[in-house]
Amino acid sequence: MSPTYDVIVVGLGGMGSAAAAHLAARGARTLGLEKFGPVHNRGSSHGGSRITRQSYFEDPAYVPLLLRAYELYEALERDTGRNVATLCGGVMVGRPESRTVAGSLRSALRWGLPHELLDAKELRRRFPTLTPADDEVALYEARAGLLRPENTVAAHLQLATQRGAELHFEEPLLRWEPCRDGVRVHTPENAYTAGQLVICPGAWAPQLLTDLGVPFTIERQVMYWFRPDGGTGPFRPERHPVYIWEDADGVQIYGFPAIDGPEQGAKVAFFRRGVPCTPETIDRTVRDEEVAAMADQLSRCLPTLPGRFLKAATCMYSNTPDEHFVIARHPAHPGSVTVACGFSGHGFKFTPVVGEILADLALTGTTAHPIELFDPSPRFAGDTPSRPTEAPA
């Protein structure tokens, strides 16, 4: 007879680990299944740092979820003793009409978020490592900062285990099907039944959710670490913000202060501008021409940063056509299956609140959080947009 649970969570990266922790906290008999080991670097929840911010240029509809996520990150640190968030401030830089600046300002004004608008002169004065052009401006948000993805996943796994969840690593999902009691899940080791199934597949969404009707694309991304000319002192988090910088051509880079000492340098990456891949075919080798392109982009806005290249690593974005998330009951199995996927390169900061939402959906079928934007049914039933919704200038 197969083991029976209230909820099975497939995928224990950022979202799945948070879901397991929230489900276990509510007393649900929870099984978590993970294809790899705990806190692995094969998907998206790694790389040492992720930006968090509230003045959200993607859409003001995300802001209430961010406000709740900030509360939950504080609770996560308190409950586990792990450092997961550092609020060092952040700047969104570009021309006033750019999506990065105009969209951030739109969200800040819509929700009354504290912020400052800095012209190029003031931005240079406040943060001397930054060299904006005279026609560029920045929205500064003191509550922006960085998250530690590995620490966050480890903290949620710790809480899930402490609260009674059963977590199986190196045990991939082979298939699942509806059954009389809910769902039956098959792995190489066993078959399990549960009343509810939560699927958090990351870059494996095209394989595990073929019947969802979402045209996912998986994209290879590269993260770079450089040691600045003159050392990392000016790049320490007490002196340097996180940043997202959009140039006149619409190319965005994002970066961080030097958070792990001078030997590790400071991390930077292009936001998007990746190449299509699959989890099985992703090229993990970072080539000299890729490093050169990153250094060239940096030389225009942070000229001391590309002093010496230290290392690089790859990760994957799981994109939807409109770059909004998919968080919903599965349209074909609304009574027993919940999905969270397609986070399109900007999802990690929402990890704890997504876990809370998934626990709501799995246990009650609904949530008080505003997630209408993430319902796949009206978005992908017919033609899909080729670009995300642009925030008006």
mmCIF file of N, CA and C in Angstrom, residues 222-280:
data_model
loop_
_atom_site.group_PDB
_atom_site.id
_atom_site.type_symbol
_atom_site.label_atom_id
_atom_site.label_comp_id
_atom_site.label_asym_id
_atom_site.label_seq_id
_atom_site.Cartn_x
_atom_site.Cartn_y
_atom_site.Cartn_z
ATOM 1 N N VAL A 222 23.725 34.126 -17.288
ATOM 2 C CA VAL A 222 25.068 34.084 -16.716
ATOM 3 C C VAL A 222 25.207 35.157 -15.641
ATOM 4 N N MET A 223 25.771 34.774 -14.507
ATOM 5 C CA MET A 223 26.113 35.695 -13.424
ATOM 6 C C MET A 223 27.632 35.840 -13.378
ATOM 7 N N TYR A 224 28.110 37.082 -13.193
ATOM 8 C CA TYR A 224 29.551 37.373 -13.230
ATOM 9 C C TYR A 224 29.980 38.024 -11.917
ATOM 10 N N TRP A 225 31.198 37.732 -11.504
ATOM 11 C CA TRP A 225 31.804 38.382 -10.351
ATOM 12 C C TRP A 225 33.113 39.045 -10.779
ATOM 13 N N PHE A 226 33.258 40.340 -10.446
ATOM 14 C CA PHE A 226 34.464 41.106 -10.755
ATOM 15 C C PHE A 226 35.029 41.709 -9.472
ATOM 16 N N ARG A 227 36.349 41.849 -9.455
ATOM 17 C CA ARG A 227 37.003 42.599 -8.385
ATOM 18 C C ARG A 227 37.270 44.006 -8.894
ATOM 19 N N PRO A 228 36.707 45.039 -8.261
ATOM 20 C CA PRO A 228 36.838 46.400 -8.782
ATOM 21 C C PRO A 228 38.267 46.922 -8.695
ATOM 22 N N ASP A 229 38.624 47.805 -9.603
ATOM 23 C CA ASP A 229 39.872 48.555 -9.481
ATOM 24 C C ASP A 229 39.848 49.333 -8.170
ATOM 25 N N GLY A 230 40.936 49.268 -7.410
ATOM 26 C CA GLY A 230 40.998 49.977 -6.140
ATOM 27 C C GLY A 230 40.398 49.224 -4.974
ATOM 28 N N GLY A 231 39.917 48.001 -5.228
ATOM 29 C CA GLY A 231 39.389 47.198 -4.134
ATOM 30 C C GLY A 231 37.888 47.323 -3.963
ATOM 31 N N THR A 232 37.342 46.518 -3.063
ATOM 32 C CA THR A 232 35.898 46.438 -2.887
ATOM 33 C C THR A 232 35.344 47.412 -1.849
ATOM 34 N N GLY A 233 36.205 48.213 -1.214
ATOM 35 C CA GLY A 233 35.735 49.130 -0.175
ATOM 36 C C GLY A 233 34.540 49.965 -0.576
ATOM 37 N N PRO A 234 34.613 50.682 -1.719
ATOM 38 C CA PRO A 234 33.455 51.503 -2.123
ATOM 39 C C PRO A 234 32.230 50.688 -2.507
ATOM 40 N N PHE A 235 32.390 49.391 -2.656
ATOM 41 C CA PHE A 235 31.288 48.533 -3.060
ATOM 42 C C PHE A 235 30.685 47.751 -1.887
ATOM 43 N N ARG A 236 31.124 48.049 -0.671
ATOM 44 C CA ARG A 236 30.545 47.377 0.478
ATOM 45 C C ARG A 236 29.080 47.775 0.645
ATOM 46 N N PRO A 237 28.232 46.904 1.197
ATOM 47 C CA PRO A 237 26.798 47.188 1.252
ATOM 48 C C PRO A 237 26.427 48.422 2.061
ATOM 49 N N GLU A 238 27.266 48.835 3.008
ATOM 50 C CA GLU A 238 26.955 50.053 3.749
ATOM 51 C C GLU A 238 27.222 51.305 2.913
ATOM 52 N N ARG A 239 27.876 51.116 1.742
ATOM 53 C CA ARG A 239 28.193 52.262 0.889
ATOM 54 C C ARG A 239 27.613 52.147 -0.511
ATOM 55 N N HIS A 240 27.174 50.980 -0.889
ATOM 56 C CA HIS A 240 26.785 50.752 -2.275
ATOM 57 C C HIS A 240 25.425 50.071 -2.353
ATOM 58 N N PRO A 241 24.525 50.541 -3.225
ATOM 59 C CA PRO A 241 23.204 49.924 -3.333
ATOM 60 C C PRO A 241 23.188 48.775 -4.333
ATOM 61 N N VAL A 242 22.128 48.003 -4.317
ATOM 62 C CA VAL A 242 21.822 47.157 -5.465
ATOM 63 C C VAL A 242 21.327 48.082 -6.570
ATOM 64 N N TYR A 243 21.354 47.603 -7.809
ATOM 65 C CA TYR A 243 20.958 48.478 -8.914
ATOM 66 C C TYR A 243 20.411 47.666 -10.076
ATOM 67 N N ILE A 244 19.464 48.284 -10.781
ATOM 68 C CA ILE A 244 19.020 47.826 -12.093
ATOM 69 C C ILE A 244 19.180 49.024 -13.018
ATOM 70 N N TRP A 245 19.893 48.838 -14.116
ATOM 71 C CA TRP A 245 20.280 49.959 -14.976
ATOM 72 C C TRP A 245 19.875 49.640 -16.406
ATOM 73 N N GLU A 246 19.038 50.500 -16.971
ATOM 74 C CA GLU A 246 18.560 50.318 -18.340
ATOM 75 C C GLU A 246 19.187 51.375 -19.236
ATOM 76 N N ASP A 247 19.862 50.948 -20.297
ATOM 77 C CA ASP A 247 20.498 51.919 -21.188
ATOM 78 C C ASP A 247 19.516 52.403 -22.251
ATOM 79 N N ALA A 248 19.988 53.259 -23.133
ATOM 80 C CA ALA A 248 19.116 53.880 -24.133
ATOM 81 C C ALA A 248 18.540 52.867 -25.108
ATOM 82 N N ASP A 249 19.179 51.704 -25.235
ATOM 83 C CA ASP A 249 18.697 50.656 -26.133
ATOM 84 C C ASP A 249 17.764 49.667 -25.443
ATOM 85 N N GLY A 250 17.469 49.908 -24.177
ATOM 86 C CA GLY A 250 16.591 49.011 -23.437
ATOM 87 C C GLY A 250 17.284 47.825 -22.800
ATOM 88 N N VAL A 251 18.616 47.754 -22.878
ATOM 89 C CA VAL A 251 19.373 46.672 -22.242
ATOM 90 C C VAL A 251 19.476 46.951 -20.748
ATOM 91 N N GLN A 252 19.122 45.967 -19.943
ATOM 92 C CA GLN A 252 19.179 46.109 -18.489
ATOM 93 C C GLN A 252 20.291 45.234 -17.914
ATOM 94 N N ILE A 253 21.051 45.811 -16.990
ATOM 95 C CA ILE A 253 21.940 45.030 -16.146
ATOM 96 C C ILE A 253 21.492 45.217 -14.706
ATOM 97 N N TYR A 254 21.880 44.279 -13.851
ATOM 98 C CA TYR A 254 21.608 44.438 -12.425
ATOM 99 C C TYR A 254 22.830 43.977 -11.656
ATOM 100 N N GLY A 255 22.990 44.524 -10.450
ATOM 101 C CA GLY A 255 24.180 44.162 -9.688
ATOM 102 C C GLY A 255 24.028 44.428 -8.211
ATOM 103 N N PHE A 256 25.097 44.069 -7.486
ATOM 104 C CA PHE A 256 25.065 44.004 -6.039
ATOM 105 C C PHE A 256 26.327 44.631 -5.455
ATOM 106 N N PRO A 257 26.260 45.009 -4.197
ATOM 107 C CA PRO A 257 27.500 45.339 -3.494
ATOM 108 C C PRO A 257 28.364 44.094 -3.307
ATOM 109 N N ALA A 258 29.586 44.315 -2.855
ATOM 110 C CA ALA A 258 30.499 43.208 -2.560
ATOM 111 C C ALA A 258 30.150 42.687 -1.162
ATOM 112 N N ILE A 259 29.485 41.542 -1.115
ATOM 113 C CA ILE A 259 28.903 41.064 0.145
ATOM 114 C C ILE A 259 29.705 39.937 0.786
ATOM 115 N N ASP A 260 30.664 39.376 0.074
ATOM 116 C CA ASP A 260 31.381 38.213 0.601
ATOM 117 C C ASP A 260 32.883 38.435 0.707
ATOM 118 N N GLY A 261 33.293 39.696 0.834
ATOM 119 C CA GLY A 261 34.706 39.986 1.014
ATOM 120 C C GLY A 261 35.424 40.244 -0.298
ATOM 121 N N PRO A 262 36.632 40.786 -0.228
ATOM 122 C CA PRO A 262 37.353 41.202 -1.436
ATOM 123 C C PRO A 262 37.685 40.071 -2.389
ATOM 124 N N GLU A 263 37.862 38.868 -1.877
ATOM 125 C CA GLU A 263 38.232 37.760 -2.769
ATOM 126 C C GLU A 263 37.076 37.324 -3.663
ATOM 127 N N GLN A 264 35.836 37.637 -3.253
ATOM 128 C CA GLN A 264 34.671 37.242 -4.039
ATOM 129 C C GLN A 264 34.194 38.341 -4.975
ATOM 130 N N GLY A 265 34.619 39.582 -4.737
ATOM 131 C CA GLY A 265 34.252 40.669 -5.626
ATOM 132 C C GLY A 265 32.786 41.033 -5.547
ATOM 133 N N ALA A 266 32.271 41.642 -6.629
ATOM 134 C CA ALA A 266 30.883 42.086 -6.715
ATOM 135 C C ALA A 266 30.217 41.423 -7.913
ATOM 136 N N LYS A 267 28.977 41.042 -7.736
ATOM 137 C CA LYS A 267 28.247 40.294 -8.764
ATOM 138 C C LYS A 267 27.436 41.235 -9.643
ATOM 139 N N VAL A 268 27.352 40.887 -10.934
ATOM 140 C CA VAL A 268 26.558 41.646 -11.893
ATOM 141 C C VAL A 268 26.071 40.690 -12.974
ATOM 142 N N ALA A 269 24.991 41.061 -13.657
ATOM 143 C CA ALA A 269 24.456 40.215 -14.719
ATOM 144 C C ALA A 269 23.576 41.046 -15.635
ATOM 145 N N PHE A 270 23.365 40.547 -16.838
ATOM 146 C CA PHE A 270 22.323 41.101 -17.689
ATOM 147 C C PHE A 270 20.973 40.596 -17.204
ATOM 148 N N PHE A 271 19.965 41.467 -17.260
ATOM 149 C CA PHE A 271 18.603 41.050 -16.951
ATOM 150 C C PHE A 271 17.962 40.630 -18.267
ATOM 151 N N ARG A 272 17.789 39.329 -18.419
ATOM 152 C CA ARG A 272 17.397 38.692 -19.673
ATOM 153 C C ARG A 272 18.602 38.671 -20.614
ATOM 154 N N ARG A 273 18.385 38.794 -21.914
ATOM 155 C CA ARG A 273 19.456 38.708 -22.891
ATOM 156 C C ARG A 273 20.145 37.341 -22.862
ATOM 157 N N GLY A 274 19.392 36.306 -22.456
ATOM 158 C CA GLY A 274 19.935 34.969 -22.445
ATOM 159 C C GLY A 274 19.627 34.239 -23.736
ATOM 160 N N VAL A 275 19.953 32.958 -23.774
ATOM 161 C CA VAL A 275 19.702 32.135 -24.951
ATOM 162 C C VAL A 275 18.837 30.950 -24.542
ATOM 163 N N PRO A 276 17.951 30.490 -25.426
ATOM 164 C CA PRO A 276 17.086 29.364 -25.088
ATOM 165 C C PRO A 276 17.893 28.099 -24.793
ATOM 166 N N CYS A 277 17.375 27.299 -23.894
ATOM 167 C CA CYS A 277 18.041 26.052 -23.526
ATOM 168 C C CYS A 277 17.008 25.123 -22.916
ATOM 169 N N THR A 278 17.453 23.979 -22.462
ATOM 170 C CA THR A 278 16.673 23.100 -21.597
ATOM 171 C C THR A 278 17.558 22.763 -20.402
ATOM 172 N N PRO A 279 16.982 22.241 -19.330
ATOM 173 C CA PRO A 279 17.822 21.850 -18.198
ATOM 174 C C PRO A 279 18.866 20.806 -18.561
ATOM 175 N N GLU A 280 18.598 20.009 -19.606
ATOM 176 C CA GLU A 280 19.544 18.971 -20.006
ATOM 177 C C GLU A 280 20.610 19.500 -20.964
#
